[in-house]
Amino acid sequence: MIALVLPLFGPFPATVQQSLAQSIVTYVLTDPLTGQAIGGMDPVSYFTEPAPLPGRPDFELVWQGAPFQFANAANMEIFRRNPEIYAPQYGGHGAMSMSRGFVSDADPLIYTVFKQRLFLFYSAANREAFLLAPDAAALRGQEHWPTLSKTLSTR
């Protein structure tokens, strides 16, 4: 009897596990403790400062379902006008991982700005691998992102 009933429950755990993963991994990578995109760093500052600046709660803007913080009102307005330019590529997920065909977390302090786009990485080694052939890695990431992004939750 158990041999007949047990296979009926086989797909259930896989289905539950898949839906949990989709609800945890969001389209824009957010800090699991604060909920902030790119760890609360100001995305515009990656382009304008020698190192990224932490954002402030009083300068917050929600984009693609995730709260982004900014160091000042001017940076928030710049982002509001052109978020596609200043937001990290692949929703802030690891750029080298995306290039390799999978989604991973990224550290907002491990980054590069390449061809006026912000790329975040899981590790310094991933950033170095990306920088060995950045055109090819970015192109592969752009090819994988449309498919992989469909598996991510918008909240």
CSV table of C-alpha atoms in Angstrom, one decimal:
chain,number,residue,atom,x,y,z
A,1,MET,CA,0.0,0.0,0.0
A,2,ILE,CA,2.8,2.5,0.9
A,3,ALA,CA,4.5,1.6,-2.3
A,4,LEU,CA,1.4,2.8,-4.2
A,5,VAL,CA,0.8,6.0,-2.2
A,6,LEU,CA,4.4,7.2,-1.7
A,7,PRO,CA,5.0,8.0,-5.4
A,8,LEU,CA,2.0,10.3,-5.3
A,9,PHE,CA,3.8,12.5,-2.8
A,10,GLY,CA,7.1,12.5,-4.8
A,11,PRO,CA,6.5,15.7,-6.8
A,12,PHE,CA,5.1,17.7,-3.9
A,13,PRO,CA,8.3,18.5,-2.1
A,14,ALA,CA,10.1,19.5,-5.3
A,15,THR,CA,7.2,21.9,-6.1
A,16,VAL,CA,7.2,23.5,-2.6
A,17,GLN,CA,11.0,23.8,-2.7
A,18,GLN,CA,10.9,25.5,-6.2
A,19,SER,CA,8.3,28.0,-5.1
A,20,LEU,CA,10.3,28.9,-2.0
A,21,ALA,CA,13.4,29.5,-4.0
A,22,GLN,CA,11.6,31.8,-6.3
A,23,SER,CA,10.2,33.8,-3.5
A,24,ILE,CA,13.6,34.2,-1.8
A,25,VAL,CA,15.7,35.1,-4.8
A,26,THR,CA,14.3,38.4,-6.1
A,27,TYR,CA,14.7,40.2,-9.4
A,28,VAL,CA,16.8,42.9,-7.8
A,29,LEU,CA,19.2,41.5,-5.3
A,30,THR,CA,18.5,42.8,-1.8
A,31,ASP,CA,20.2,42.5,1.5
A,32,PRO,CA,18.4,39.8,3.5
A,33,LEU,CA,18.6,41.8,6.8
A,34,THR,CA,17.8,45.3,5.6
A,35,GLY,CA,15.9,44.6,2.4
A,36,GLN,CA,17.9,47.3,0.6
A,37,ALA,CA,19.1,46.9,-2.9
A,38,ILE,CA,22.9,46.7,-3.3
A,39,GLY,CA,23.4,46.7,0.4
A,40,GLY,CA,22.2,50.2,0.8
A,41,MET,CA,24.9,51.7,-1.3
A,42,ASP,CA,24.2,54.7,-3.6
A,43,PRO,CA,24.2,53.3,-7.2
A,44,VAL,CA,25.0,56.7,-8.7
A,45,SER,CA,28.1,57.1,-6.5
A,46,TYR,CA,29.7,54.1,-8.3
A,47,PHE,CA,30.0,56.4,-11.3
A,48,THR,CA,30.8,59.7,-9.6
A,49,GLU,CA,33.0,58.8,-6.6
A,50,PRO,CA,36.3,56.9,-6.1
A,51,ALA,CA,34.4,54.4,-4.0
A,52,PRO,CA,30.6,53.8,-3.6
A,53,LEU,CA,28.9,55.9,-0.9
A,54,PRO,CA,26.4,54.5,1.6
A,55,GLY,CA,22.9,55.7,1.0
A,56,ARG,CA,20.7,57.4,3.5
A,57,PRO,CA,17.1,56.3,4.5
A,58,ASP,CA,15.8,59.8,3.9
A,59,PHE,CA,16.8,59.5,0.2
A,60,GLU,CA,15.1,56.3,-0.8
A,61,LEU,CA,13.5,55.3,-4.1
A,62,VAL,CA,11.8,52.0,-5.0
A,63,TRP,CA,12.7,50.7,-8.4
A,64,GLN,CA,11.8,47.3,-9.8
A,65,GLY,CA,10.2,46.5,-6.4
A,66,ALA,CA,13.4,47.1,-4.4
A,67,PRO,CA,14.3,50.1,-2.3
A,68,PHE,CA,17.5,51.9,-3.4
A,69,GLN,CA,19.1,54.5,-1.1
A,70,PHE,CA,21.2,57.5,-2.1
A,71,ALA,CA,23.8,59.7,-0.5
A,72,ASN,CA,21.9,62.9,-1.5
A,73,ALA,CA,18.9,64.2,-3.2
A,74,ALA,CA,20.8,65.0,-6.4
A,75,ASN,CA,21.9,61.4,-6.9
A,76,MET,CA,18.3,60.2,-6.2
A,77,GLU,CA,17.0,62.5,-8.9
A,78,ILE,CA,19.7,61.4,-11.4
A,79,PHE,CA,18.7,57.7,-10.8
A,80,ARG,CA,15.0,58.5,-11.0
A,81,ARG,CA,15.6,59.9,-14.5
A,82,ASN,CA,17.8,57.1,-15.8
A,83,PRO,CA,17.6,54.0,-13.6
A,84,GLU,CA,18.7,51.6,-16.4
A,85,ILE,CA,22.0,53.5,-16.6
A,86,TYR,CA,22.8,53.5,-12.9
A,87,ALA,CA,21.2,50.3,-11.6
A,88,PRO,CA,23.6,47.3,-11.5
A,89,GLN,CA,23.4,44.9,-14.4
A,90,TYR,CA,21.4,41.7,-13.9
A,91,GLY,CA,19.5,43.1,-10.9
A,92,GLY,CA,22.7,43.3,-8.9
A,93,HIS,CA,23.3,39.5,-9.1
A,94,GLY,CA,26.8,38.3,-9.6
A,95,ALA,CA,27.9,39.3,-13.1
A,96,MET,CA,30.4,36.4,-13.7
A,97,SER,CA,27.9,33.9,-12.5
A,98,MET,CA,25.3,35.3,-14.9
A,99,SER,CA,27.9,35.0,-17.6
A,100,ARG,CA,28.3,31.3,-16.7
A,101,GLY,CA,24.5,30.8,-16.8
A,102,PHE,CA,23.4,30.9,-13.1
A,103,VAL,CA,22.2,33.4,-10.5
A,104,SER,CA,24.3,34.2,-7.5
A,105,ASP,CA,24.6,36.8,-4.8
A,106,ALA,CA,27.0,39.6,-5.2
A,107,ASP,CA,29.0,41.9,-2.8
A,108,PRO,CA,28.2,45.5,-3.5
A,109,LEU,CA,31.8,46.4,-2.6
A,110,ILE,CA,33.2,44.1,-5.3
A,111,TYR,CA,32.4,45.8,-8.6
A,112,THR,CA,33.5,47.3,-11.8
A,113,VAL,CA,32.1,49.9,-14.1
A,114,PHE,CA,32.5,48.7,-17.6
A,115,LYS,CA,31.2,50.6,-20.7
A,116,GLN,CA,29.2,52.9,-18.4
A,117,ARG,CA,27.4,49.9,-16.7
A,118,LEU,CA,27.7,48.7,-13.1
A,119,PHE,CA,28.6,45.1,-12.6
A,120,LEU,CA,28.7,43.5,-9.1
A,121,PHE,CA,30.5,40.2,-8.2
A,122,TYR,CA,30.3,37.4,-5.7
A,123,SER,CA,34.1,37.5,-5.1
A,124,ALA,CA,37.3,39.3,-6.2
A,125,ALA,CA,38.2,36.2,-8.2
A,126,ASN,CA,34.9,36.5,-10.1
A,127,ARG,CA,35.7,40.1,-10.9
A,128,GLU,CA,39.1,39.2,-12.1
A,129,ALA,CA,37.7,36.5,-14.3
A,130,PHE,CA,35.2,39.0,-15.8
A,131,LEU,CA,37.9,41.5,-16.4
A,132,LEU,CA,40.0,39.0,-18.4
A,133,ALA,CA,37.4,39.2,-21.2
A,134,PRO,CA,34.8,41.8,-20.2
A,135,ASP,CA,33.1,42.1,-23.6
A,136,ALA,CA,32.5,38.4,-23.9
A,137,ALA,CA,31.5,38.0,-20.2
A,138,ALA,CA,29.0,40.9,-20.4
A,139,LEU,CA,27.6,39.6,-23.7
A,140,ARG,CA,27.1,36.1,-22.2
A,141,GLY,CA,25.4,37.6,-19.2
A,142,GLN,CA,23.0,39.6,-21.4
A,143,GLU,CA,22.1,36.4,-23.2
A,144,HIS,CA,21.4,34.5,-20.0
A,145,TRP,CA,19.6,37.3,-18.0
A,146,PRO,CA,16.3,37.3,-19.9
A,147,THR,CA,15.8,33.6,-19.2
A,148,LEU,CA,17.2,33.5,-15.7
A,149,SER,CA,15.4,36.7,-14.6
A,150,LYS,CA,12.0,35.0,-15.3
A,151,THR,CA,12.7,32.6,-12.5
A,152,LEU,CA,13.2,35.4,-9.9
A,153,SER,CA,10.5,36.8,-7.7
A,154,THR,CA,9.5,40.5,-8.0
A,155,ARG,CA,8.8,40.4,-4.2
